Short mmCIF file of C-alpha atoms and ligand atoms in Angstrom, two decimals:
data_model
loop_
_atom_site.label_atom_id
_atom_site.label_comp_id
_atom_site.label_asym_id
_atom_site.label_seq_id
_atom_site.Cartn_x
_atom_site.Cartn_y
_atom_site.Cartn_z
CA MET A 7 3.94 -3.69 -1.42
CA ASN A 8 2.73 -6.06 -4.10
CA VAL A 9 3.70 -3.61 -6.83
CA TYR A 10 7.20 -3.48 -5.37
CA ASP A 11 7.40 -7.28 -5.11
CA GLY A 12 6.29 -7.50 -8.74
CA TRP A 13 9.08 -5.16 -9.84
CA ARG A 14 11.69 -7.15 -7.97
CA ILE A 15 10.44 -10.40 -9.49
CA ALA A 16 10.49 -8.87 -12.99
CA ALA A 17 14.00 -7.46 -12.45
CA MET A 18 15.19 -10.87 -11.24
CA LEU A 19 13.91 -12.62 -14.38
CA GLU A 20 15.11 -9.88 -16.73
CA HIS A 21 18.52 -10.26 -15.14
CA ARG A 22 18.42 -13.86 -16.31
CA GLY A 23 17.68 -12.79 -19.88
CA MET A 24 13.91 -13.13 -19.87
CA ALA A 25 11.60 -10.48 -21.32
CA ARG A 26 8.06 -9.40 -20.51
CA THR A 27 5.02 -10.34 -22.54
CA ASP A 28 1.36 -9.44 -22.16
CA ASP A 29 0.28 -12.55 -24.01
CA VAL A 30 -0.30 -15.57 -21.78
CA SER A 31 -0.08 -18.01 -24.69
CA ASP A 32 3.40 -16.70 -25.54
CA ALA A 33 4.86 -16.78 -22.00
CA ASP A 34 7.39 -19.31 -20.75
CA ILE A 35 6.60 -18.52 -17.12
CA ILE A 36 3.44 -17.02 -15.62
CA ILE A 37 3.52 -15.70 -12.07
CA LEU A 38 0.50 -14.49 -10.14
CA ASN A 39 1.52 -12.18 -7.32
CA THR A 40 -1.35 -12.47 -4.87
CA CYS A 41 -3.16 -10.74 -1.99
CA ALA A 42 -5.03 -12.61 0.75
CA VAL A 43 -6.48 -9.70 2.73
CA ARG A 44 -10.07 -10.32 1.65
CA ALA A 45 -11.70 -13.55 0.47
CA LYS A 46 -12.61 -12.08 -2.92
CA ALA A 47 -8.97 -11.49 -3.82
CA THR A 48 -8.11 -15.10 -2.95
CA ASP A 49 -11.04 -16.49 -4.94
CA LYS A 50 -10.00 -14.49 -8.00
CA VAL A 51 -6.56 -16.10 -7.92
CA PHE A 52 -7.93 -19.59 -8.31
CA SER A 53 -10.31 -18.68 -11.11
CA ALA A 54 -7.46 -16.86 -12.90
CA LEU A 55 -5.24 -19.93 -12.52
CA GLY A 56 -7.92 -22.02 -14.21
CA ARG A 57 -8.00 -19.61 -17.16
CA ILE A 58 -4.20 -19.42 -17.43
CA ARG A 59 -3.91 -23.18 -17.37
CA ARG A 60 -6.10 -23.46 -20.46
CA ALA A 61 -4.44 -20.58 -22.34
CA LYS A 62 -0.75 -21.22 -21.68
CA LYS A 63 1.74 -23.23 -23.75
CA PRO A 64 1.94 -26.82 -22.46
CA THR A 65 5.59 -26.34 -21.52
CA ALA A 66 5.08 -23.00 -19.75
CA LEU A 67 5.60 -22.92 -16.00
CA PHE A 68 2.94 -21.25 -13.87
CA GLY A 69 2.39 -20.61 -10.20
CA ILE A 70 1.59 -18.20 -7.41
CA VAL A 71 3.70 -16.04 -5.15
CA GLY A 72 2.70 -13.82 -2.24
CA CYS A 73 0.11 -14.09 0.48
CA VAL A 74 -2.33 -16.53 -1.15
CA ALA A 75 0.62 -18.87 -1.71
CA ARG A 76 1.51 -18.60 1.97
CA GLU A 77 -2.11 -19.12 3.02
CA SER A 78 -2.92 -22.09 0.79
CA GLY A 79 0.50 -23.77 0.78
CA ALA A 80 0.46 -27.32 -0.55
CA ASP A 81 -3.32 -27.16 -0.85
CA ALA A 82 -2.84 -25.04 -3.99
CA PHE A 83 -1.26 -28.10 -5.69
CA ARG A 84 -4.29 -30.17 -4.71
CA ARG A 85 -6.64 -27.62 -6.26
CA ILE A 86 -4.52 -27.16 -9.44
CA PRO A 87 -2.47 -30.37 -9.85
CA ASP A 88 -0.20 -29.12 -12.67
CA LEU A 89 0.76 -25.94 -10.82
CA ASN A 90 4.57 -25.58 -10.77
CA PHE A 91 5.34 -23.28 -7.86
CA VAL A 92 3.88 -21.83 -4.66
CA LEU A 93 6.14 -19.24 -3.00
CA GLY A 94 5.20 -17.09 -0.01
CA PRO A 95 5.84 -13.34 0.25
CA GLN A 96 9.22 -13.84 1.85
CA SER A 97 10.52 -16.55 -0.45
CA TYR A 98 9.87 -15.33 -3.97
CA HIS A 99 13.61 -14.85 -4.49
CA LYS A 100 13.69 -18.68 -4.73
CA LEU A 101 11.79 -18.50 -8.02
CA PRO A 102 14.85 -19.28 -10.21
CA ASP A 103 14.94 -22.76 -8.60
CA ILE A 104 11.95 -23.72 -10.73
CA LEU A 105 13.82 -22.69 -13.88
CA GLU A 106 16.73 -24.93 -12.86
CA ASN A 107 14.47 -27.80 -12.01
CA PRO A 108 11.19 -27.42 -13.91
CA ASP A 109 9.96 -30.97 -13.33
CA ALA A 110 9.79 -30.70 -9.55
CA ARG A 111 7.09 -28.78 -7.73
CA LEU A 112 8.51 -25.85 -5.82
CA LEU A 113 6.89 -25.02 -2.48
CA ASN A 114 8.31 -22.53 -0.01
CA ILE A 115 6.11 -20.56 2.35
CA ASP A 116 8.68 -19.93 5.10
CA LEU A 117 8.76 -16.62 6.87
CA GLY A 118 12.47 -16.35 6.26
CA GLY A 119 12.88 -12.69 7.13
CA LEU A 120 14.64 -10.15 5.00
CA GLU A 121 16.85 -12.35 2.85
CA LYS A 122 14.96 -11.49 -0.35
CA PHE A 123 15.79 -7.77 -0.19
CA ASP A 124 19.51 -8.21 -0.41
CA SER A 125 19.65 -11.36 -2.50
CA LEU A 126 17.85 -9.87 -5.50
CA PRO A 127 19.44 -7.76 -8.24
CA GLN A 128 18.69 -4.03 -8.10
CA MET A 129 16.50 -2.53 -10.77
CA GLU A 130 18.63 -0.87 -13.43
CA LYS A 131 16.33 2.06 -13.84
CA SER A 132 14.12 3.28 -11.05
CA PRO A 133 10.56 4.44 -11.69
CA ARG A 134 9.91 8.09 -10.84
CA VAL A 135 8.14 7.00 -7.68
CA ALA A 136 10.28 4.38 -5.97
CA TYR A 137 8.65 2.16 -3.36
CA ILE A 138 11.14 1.14 -0.72
CA PRO A 139 10.01 -1.46 1.84
CA ILE A 140 11.53 -0.76 5.24
CA GLN A 141 9.84 -3.38 7.34
CA GLU A 142 7.69 -6.40 6.81
CA GLY A 143 5.00 -8.08 8.88
CA CYS A 144 2.93 -6.71 11.74
CA ASN A 145 2.81 -7.13 15.52
CA HIS A 146 -0.62 -5.61 16.05
CA VAL A 147 -2.80 -8.68 15.58
CA CYS A 148 -6.01 -6.88 14.64
CA THR A 149 -8.64 -9.61 15.02
CA TYR A 150 -9.85 -9.36 11.39
CA CYS A 151 -6.44 -9.35 9.72
CA ILE A 152 -4.60 -12.19 8.03
CA VAL A 153 -1.37 -10.19 7.53
CA PRO A 154 0.39 -11.31 10.75
CA TYR A 155 -0.13 -14.87 9.49
CA THR A 156 0.86 -14.32 5.85
CA ARG A 157 3.71 -11.84 6.32
CA GLY A 158 4.67 -12.78 9.87
CA ARG A 159 5.84 -10.70 12.78
CA GLU A 160 7.48 -7.33 12.26
CA ILE A 161 11.05 -7.26 11.07
CA SER A 162 12.81 -4.03 10.13
CA ARG A 163 15.49 -3.82 7.45
CA SER A 164 18.81 -2.30 8.44
CA PHE A 165 19.18 1.45 8.09
CA GLU A 166 22.16 0.97 5.72
CA SER A 167 20.28 -1.44 3.49
CA VAL A 168 17.26 0.89 3.18
CA MET A 169 19.46 3.93 2.53
CA ALA A 170 21.55 2.05 -0.05
CA GLU A 171 18.39 1.11 -1.97
CA THR A 172 17.03 4.67 -1.64
CA LEU A 173 20.26 6.17 -2.94
CA HIS A 174 20.38 3.71 -5.81
CA ALA A 175 16.79 4.66 -6.72
CA ALA A 176 17.68 8.37 -6.58
CA LYS A 177 20.70 7.89 -8.84
CA THR A 178 18.69 5.91 -11.40
CA GLY A 179 15.66 8.15 -11.83
CA ALA A 180 13.52 8.33 -8.67
CA ILE A 181 12.13 11.72 -7.67
CA GLU A 182 9.70 10.52 -5.04
CA ILE A 183 10.36 7.91 -2.36
CA CYS A 184 7.49 6.02 -0.76
CA PHE A 185 8.57 4.00 2.27
CA LEU A 186 6.48 0.89 2.67
CA GLY A 187 5.52 -1.46 5.42
CA GLN A 188 2.47 -3.22 6.79
CA ASN A 189 3.19 -1.18 9.92
CA VAL A 190 5.57 1.34 8.43
CA ASN A 191 5.78 3.68 11.41
CA GLY A 192 6.70 0.75 13.65
CA TYR A 193 10.08 0.72 11.87
CA LYS A 194 12.83 0.22 14.42
CA TYR A 195 16.35 -0.97 13.70
CA THR A 196 19.12 -1.28 16.27
CA ASP A 197 22.68 -1.49 14.91
CA GLU A 198 25.71 -3.27 16.48
CA ASN A 199 26.50 -0.21 18.62
CA GLY A 200 23.01 -0.09 20.04
CA THR A 201 22.00 2.98 18.01
CA ILE A 202 18.28 2.92 17.27
CA TYR A 203 16.97 4.10 13.90
CA ARG A 204 13.33 5.07 13.39
CA LEU A 205 11.27 6.08 10.37
CA SER A 206 12.03 9.73 11.21
CA ASP A 207 15.76 9.01 10.74
CA LEU A 208 15.11 7.51 7.31
CA ILE A 209 13.06 10.55 6.29
CA ARG A 210 15.68 13.03 7.52
CA GLU A 211 18.47 11.19 5.69
CA THR A 212 16.46 10.79 2.49
CA ALA A 213 15.54 14.49 2.46
CA LYS A 214 19.27 15.25 2.09
CA ILE A 215 19.43 13.50 -1.31
CA PRO A 216 19.21 16.28 -3.93
CA GLU A 217 17.41 14.18 -6.58
CA ILE A 218 14.60 13.31 -4.17
CA MET A 219 11.91 15.99 -4.08
CA ARG A 220 9.02 14.17 -2.41
CA ILE A 221 8.82 11.64 0.43
CA ARG A 222 5.84 9.74 1.82
CA PHE A 223 5.15 6.50 3.68
CA THR A 224 2.34 3.96 4.09
CA SER A 225 0.58 2.33 6.05
CA SER A 226 0.67 3.81 9.51
CA TYR A 227 -0.77 2.54 12.75
CA PRO A 228 -2.33 5.48 14.65
CA THR A 229 -0.67 5.07 18.03
CA GLU A 230 2.77 4.68 16.47
CA MET A 231 2.69 8.26 15.15
CA THR A 232 5.35 9.27 17.66
CA ASP A 233 6.36 12.90 18.21
CA ASP A 234 9.68 12.52 16.35
CA LEU A 235 7.70 11.41 13.28
CA ILE A 236 5.08 14.15 13.64
CA ASP A 237 7.94 16.68 13.85
CA MET A 238 9.16 15.59 10.42
CA PHE A 239 6.04 17.18 8.90
CA LYS A 240 7.24 20.46 10.35
CA THR A 241 10.96 20.25 9.61
CA GLU A 242 11.12 18.39 6.29
CA PRO A 243 9.31 20.21 3.47
CA LYS A 244 9.96 17.28 1.13
CA LEU A 245 7.65 15.12 3.24
CA LEU A 246 4.27 15.40 1.52
CA PRO A 247 1.36 16.86 3.51
CA PHE A 248 -0.65 13.67 3.19
CA LEU A 249 -0.98 10.70 5.52
CA ASN A 250 -2.89 7.42 5.35
CA MET A 251 -3.77 6.63 8.95
CA PRO A 252 -6.55 4.01 9.03
CA ILE A 253 -9.13 4.34 11.79
CA GLN A 254 -11.19 1.31 10.58
CA SER A 255 -14.26 2.16 12.72
CA GLY A 256 -15.65 5.10 14.68
CA ALA A 257 -17.24 2.92 17.38
CA PRO A 258 -15.12 2.37 20.52
CA THR A 259 -16.67 -1.04 21.23
CA VAL A 260 -15.94 -2.21 17.69
CA LEU A 261 -12.35 -0.93 17.92
CA THR A 262 -11.92 -2.93 21.13
CA ARG A 263 -13.18 -6.10 19.47
CA MET A 264 -10.92 -5.39 16.49
CA ASN A 265 -8.06 -5.25 19.01
CA ARG A 266 -7.25 -1.71 18.00
CA PRO A 267 -7.04 -0.25 21.48
CA TYR A 268 -7.03 3.50 20.80
CA SER A 269 -9.74 5.95 21.79
CA LEU A 270 -11.27 8.42 19.36
CA GLU A 271 -9.80 11.17 21.57
CA LEU A 272 -6.29 9.78 21.13
CA TYR A 273 -6.77 9.39 17.37
CA THR A 274 -8.10 12.91 16.89
CA ASP A 275 -5.38 14.29 19.14
CA ILE A 276 -2.73 12.84 16.80
CA ILE A 277 -4.42 14.62 13.90
CA ARG A 278 -4.49 17.85 15.92
CA LYS A 279 -0.72 17.56 16.50
CA LEU A 280 -0.12 16.80 12.82
CA LYS A 281 -2.06 19.92 11.83
CA ILE A 282 0.01 22.04 14.19
CA ALA A 283 3.17 20.62 12.58
CA ARG A 284 1.81 21.04 9.03
CA PRO A 285 -1.37 23.11 8.74
CA ASP A 286 -2.21 21.92 5.20
CA ILE A 287 -1.89 18.20 6.01
CA GLN A 288 -4.71 15.93 4.80
CA ILE A 289 -5.59 12.50 6.11
CA SER A 290 -6.89 9.37 4.42
CA SER A 291 -8.26 6.26 6.08
CA ASP A 292 -9.27 2.66 5.63
CA PHE A 293 -12.67 1.55 6.96
CA ILE A 294 -14.20 -1.85 7.61
CA VAL A 295 -18.00 -1.96 7.81
CA GLY A 296 -20.04 -4.88 9.13
CA PHE A 297 -17.43 -6.16 11.57
CA PRO A 298 -19.03 -8.91 13.76
CA GLY A 299 -21.47 -7.36 16.24
CA GLU A 300 -21.46 -3.90 14.59
CA SER A 301 -24.85 -2.34 15.48
CA ASP A 302 -26.66 0.43 13.59
CA GLN A 303 -25.48 2.87 16.26
CA ASP A 304 -21.89 1.66 15.90
CA PHE A 305 -22.07 2.27 12.18
CA GLU A 306 -23.50 5.77 12.74
CA GLN A 307 -20.40 6.51 14.82
CA THR A 308 -18.25 5.56 11.83
CA MET A 309 -20.30 7.94 9.66
CA ARG A 310 -19.76 10.66 12.27
CA ILE A 311 -15.99 10.26 12.48
CA ALA A 312 -15.71 10.31 8.66
CA GLU A 313 -17.65 13.58 8.75
CA GLN A 314 -15.56 15.03 11.53
CA ILE A 315 -12.09 14.23 10.15
CA LYS A 316 -13.03 14.99 6.52
CA TYR A 317 -10.79 12.32 5.08
CA ILE A 318 -9.84 13.37 1.57
CA ASN A 319 -9.57 9.86 0.25
CA SER A 320 -10.37 6.51 1.77
CA TYR A 321 -10.57 2.82 1.17
CA SER A 322 -13.66 1.17 2.63
CA PHE A 323 -14.42 -2.52 2.72
CA LYS A 324 -17.09 -4.97 3.82
CA TYR A 325 -15.72 -7.14 6.59
CA SER A 326 -14.48 -10.43 5.12
CA PRO A 327 -13.90 -13.38 7.49
CA ARG A 328 -10.37 -14.73 7.03
CA PRO A 329 -8.74 -18.00 8.06
CA HIS A 330 -6.36 -17.88 11.05
CA THR A 331 -8.17 -14.82 12.51
CA VAL A 332 -10.13 -14.45 15.75
CA ALA A 333 -12.94 -12.33 14.28
CA ALA A 334 -13.91 -15.07 11.83
CA LEU A 335 -15.06 -17.13 14.83
CA MET A 336 -16.93 -14.31 16.60
CA PRO A 337 -20.70 -14.59 17.03
CA ASP A 338 -23.03 -12.00 15.44
CA GLN A 339 -21.55 -12.08 11.95
CA ILE A 340 -23.38 -9.37 9.97
CA PRO A 341 -25.52 -10.45 6.99
CA GLU A 342 -24.21 -9.55 3.55
CA ASN A 343 -27.11 -7.23 2.65
CA ILE A 344 -26.56 -5.09 5.76
CA LYS A 345 -22.82 -4.88 5.05
CA ALA A 346 -23.54 -3.84 1.48
CA ALA A 347 -26.04 -1.15 2.52
CA ARG A 348 -23.66 0.30 5.10
CA LEU A 349 -20.77 0.31 2.65
CA ALA A 350 -22.86 2.09 0.03
CA ARG A 351 -23.85 4.80 2.52
CA LEU A 352 -20.31 5.32 3.77
CA ASP A 353 -18.87 5.38 0.26
CA THR A 354 -21.41 7.93 -0.92
CA ARG A 355 -20.51 10.28 1.90
CA LEU A 356 -16.75 9.72 1.57
CA ASN A 357 -16.98 10.48 -2.14
CA GLU A 358 -18.84 13.74 -1.46
CA ILE A 359 -16.20 14.80 1.06
CA GLN A 360 -13.47 13.93 -1.43
CA ARG A 361 -15.20 15.96 -4.16
CA ASP A 362 -15.52 18.94 -1.78
CA PHE A 363 -11.81 18.82 -1.06
CA ASN A 364 -10.98 18.51 -4.75
CA GLU A 365 -13.17 21.55 -5.49
CA SER A 366 -11.47 23.51 -2.73
CA CYS A 367 -8.23 23.13 -4.71
CA ILE A 368 -9.55 25.13 -7.69
CA ASP A 369 -7.43 28.24 -8.35
CA LYS A 370 -4.62 26.94 -6.15
CA THR A 371 -1.19 26.19 -7.61
CA LEU A 372 0.20 22.81 -6.62
CA SER A 373 3.58 21.27 -7.24
CA CYS A 374 2.82 18.03 -9.09
CA LEU A 375 4.81 14.99 -10.16
CA LEU A 376 4.46 13.58 -13.67
CA GLU A 377 2.97 10.10 -13.82
CA GLY A 378 2.56 9.59 -17.57
CA SER A 379 0.10 10.30 -20.36
CA ASP A 380 -3.52 9.20 -20.48
CA LYS A 381 -4.93 6.59 -22.86
CA THR A 382 -5.68 9.12 -25.60
CA GLY A 383 -2.13 10.53 -25.48
CA ARG A 384 -3.65 14.01 -25.54
CA HIS A 385 -3.19 14.63 -21.83
CA LEU A 386 -0.56 14.25 -19.16
CA VAL A 387 -1.36 12.87 -15.75
CA TYR A 388 0.31 14.38 -12.70
CA ARG A 389 0.01 13.68 -8.93
CA THR A 390 -0.55 16.51 -6.50
CA PRO A 391 1.07 16.55 -3.03
CA PHE A 392 -2.24 15.09 -1.75
CA MET A 393 -2.06 12.20 -4.25
CA GLN A 394 -4.90 13.56 -6.39
CA GLN A 395 -4.69 12.88 -10.08
CA CYS A 396 -4.34 16.08 -12.09
CA ILE A 397 -4.84 16.14 -15.86
CA VAL A 398 -3.24 18.74 -18.14
CA GLU A 399 -2.93 19.24 -21.89
CA PHE A 400 -0.11 17.22 -23.43
CA ARG A 401 3.11 19.11 -24.03
CA ASP A 402 6.50 17.90 -25.30
CA ASN A 403 9.29 17.83 -22.76
CA ALA A 404 6.87 18.43 -19.90
CA PRO A 405 8.73 18.87 -16.61
CA GLU A 406 8.72 15.92 -14.22
CA LEU A 407 7.87 18.24 -11.36
CA ALA A 408 5.63 21.12 -12.38
CA ASP A 409 3.68 23.95 -10.80
CA ILE A 410 0.13 23.46 -11.97
CA LYS A 411 -2.80 25.78 -11.46
CA ILE A 412 -5.99 23.85 -10.77
CA THR A 413 -8.85 24.88 -13.04
CA ALA A 414 -11.54 22.23 -12.43
CA ALA A 415 -12.31 19.30 -10.17
CA ASN A 416 -14.62 16.34 -9.74
CA LYS A 417 -14.72 13.39 -7.37
CA ALA A 418 -11.94 11.43 -9.04
CA SER A 419 -9.52 14.00 -10.41
CA LEU A 420 -8.44 17.58 -11.02
CA ARG A 421 -7.75 19.50 -14.19
CA GLY A 422 -5.07 22.12 -14.42
CA LYS A 423 -2.67 24.11 -16.55
CA PHE A 424 1.06 24.72 -16.38
CA ILE A 425 2.15 28.02 -14.95
CA ASP A 426 4.96 29.53 -16.93
N1 SAH B 522 -1.58 -2.28 7.61
C1 SAH B 522 -1.72 -3.05 6.41
C2 SAH B 522 -3.11 -3.38 6.15
C3 SAH B 522 -3.26 -4.13 4.90
S1 SAH B 522 -4.86 -4.48 4.56
C4 SAH B 522 -1.08 -2.41 5.24
O1 SAH B 522 -1.58 -1.40 4.74
O2 SAH B 522 -0.11 -2.92 4.72
C5 SAH B 522 -5.50 -2.93 4.01
C6 SAH B 522 -6.87 -2.68 4.58
O3 SAH B 522 -7.71 -3.78 4.30
C7 SAH B 522 -6.90 -2.57 6.10
O4 SAH B 522 -6.54 -1.31 6.57
C8 SAH B 522 -8.35 -2.88 6.39
O5 SAH B 522 -9.17 -1.74 6.30
C9 SAH B 522 -8.74 -3.83 5.27
N2 SAH B 522 -8.87 -5.20 5.76
C10 SAH B 522 -7.95 -5.98 6.38
N3 SAH B 522 -8.48 -7.17 6.72
C11 SAH B 522 -9.76 -7.15 6.31
C12 SAH B 522 -10.84 -8.07 6.38
N4 SAH B 522 -10.71 -9.26 6.97
N5 SAH B 522 -12.04 -7.71 5.85
C13 SAH B 522 -12.20 -6.50 5.25
N6 SAH B 522 -11.22 -5.59 5.17
C14 SAH B 522 -10.02 -5.90 5.68
#
């Protein structure tokens, strides 16, 4: 989502005649697009602002957009008095106001809805993988999560607006569409006639676009994997056989305190249905270890579920207490050293499982999408249908979508060769 927001911001400024630079001391405007999900990300923003402030031209404008802006609000100006703008995730389209009026501080952290999507210029050329946000915000109120506060309650974009952006991306270079949302499978839009559109409708419609060869979506809430959506994995071959469906913890009592009221039976049953629809489907997850009150036995249950599902790729985090959340006030906060030890154990096992899956791909031929070349320029980097990185020898005019035979694998990536 932040990558997408960054593109839109860049397109907006390029539209006004500005150009990118990697050199802070050369920039006329410096924008930090920020994440507030864990405390570390927030802390990094303020130390980076200190560095930028010393390195930038005296006349250059600088500020923050996104979730840290929303969370800190006017307090950011107190911490960094010469900061020029603080714009929340739903008001970054107001950025040009600071160019019109550079002497006034610009603060806007409203949850204004979907205005930004349609008030910004479209990108002239789409990247090969186009991220298309379809909804913003979340209604689930997990007790650890700051997102309902920073991005607000769920709002879905109109079906027409999403499809117009998708079509535009397809006509300007996109081959893969990734639908985005904090609760992407909660997408629900009702038009004037009362017709309801779901994520499955967007997938079906997008699959009809000839230029689009691959479709995926992230992030999903387990109990919103409805049957119409599961069916898409059976009926739409362009939908990739890969799904991020975070479980967070394998301990029922922890899930209850996280306010994620699904049982392990329900969660595994959804995976069973997905495998019936698409036998080669692979699942990835997010995990939080050291949630308040998590006992050794609770953590062992998380280790067990990771083992059972065989997630092929996961993101795992130490629990980080966040402002505006219930869990931050819970008793039995877990000491840092225990969190770190649990994370290390979980990560080690997740990495082994990931390596096993990567090795199981050796000798298979996978249809892969070109991402670019590596740093040396001697290799090309492709993405498999399971989002693994696959490295092949450089070749001129390499196809954007190629059948690649996998020849070697390690934890992080695959190696392969073109079949022709
Ligand atoms: N559904 C959202 C979640 C964003 S946060 C989305 O993907 O857009 C991504 C992951 O960060 C969550 O799945 C969770 O595992 C982790 N996370 C969220 N809040 C956290 C916290 N307070 N401490 C540690 N990890 C957290």
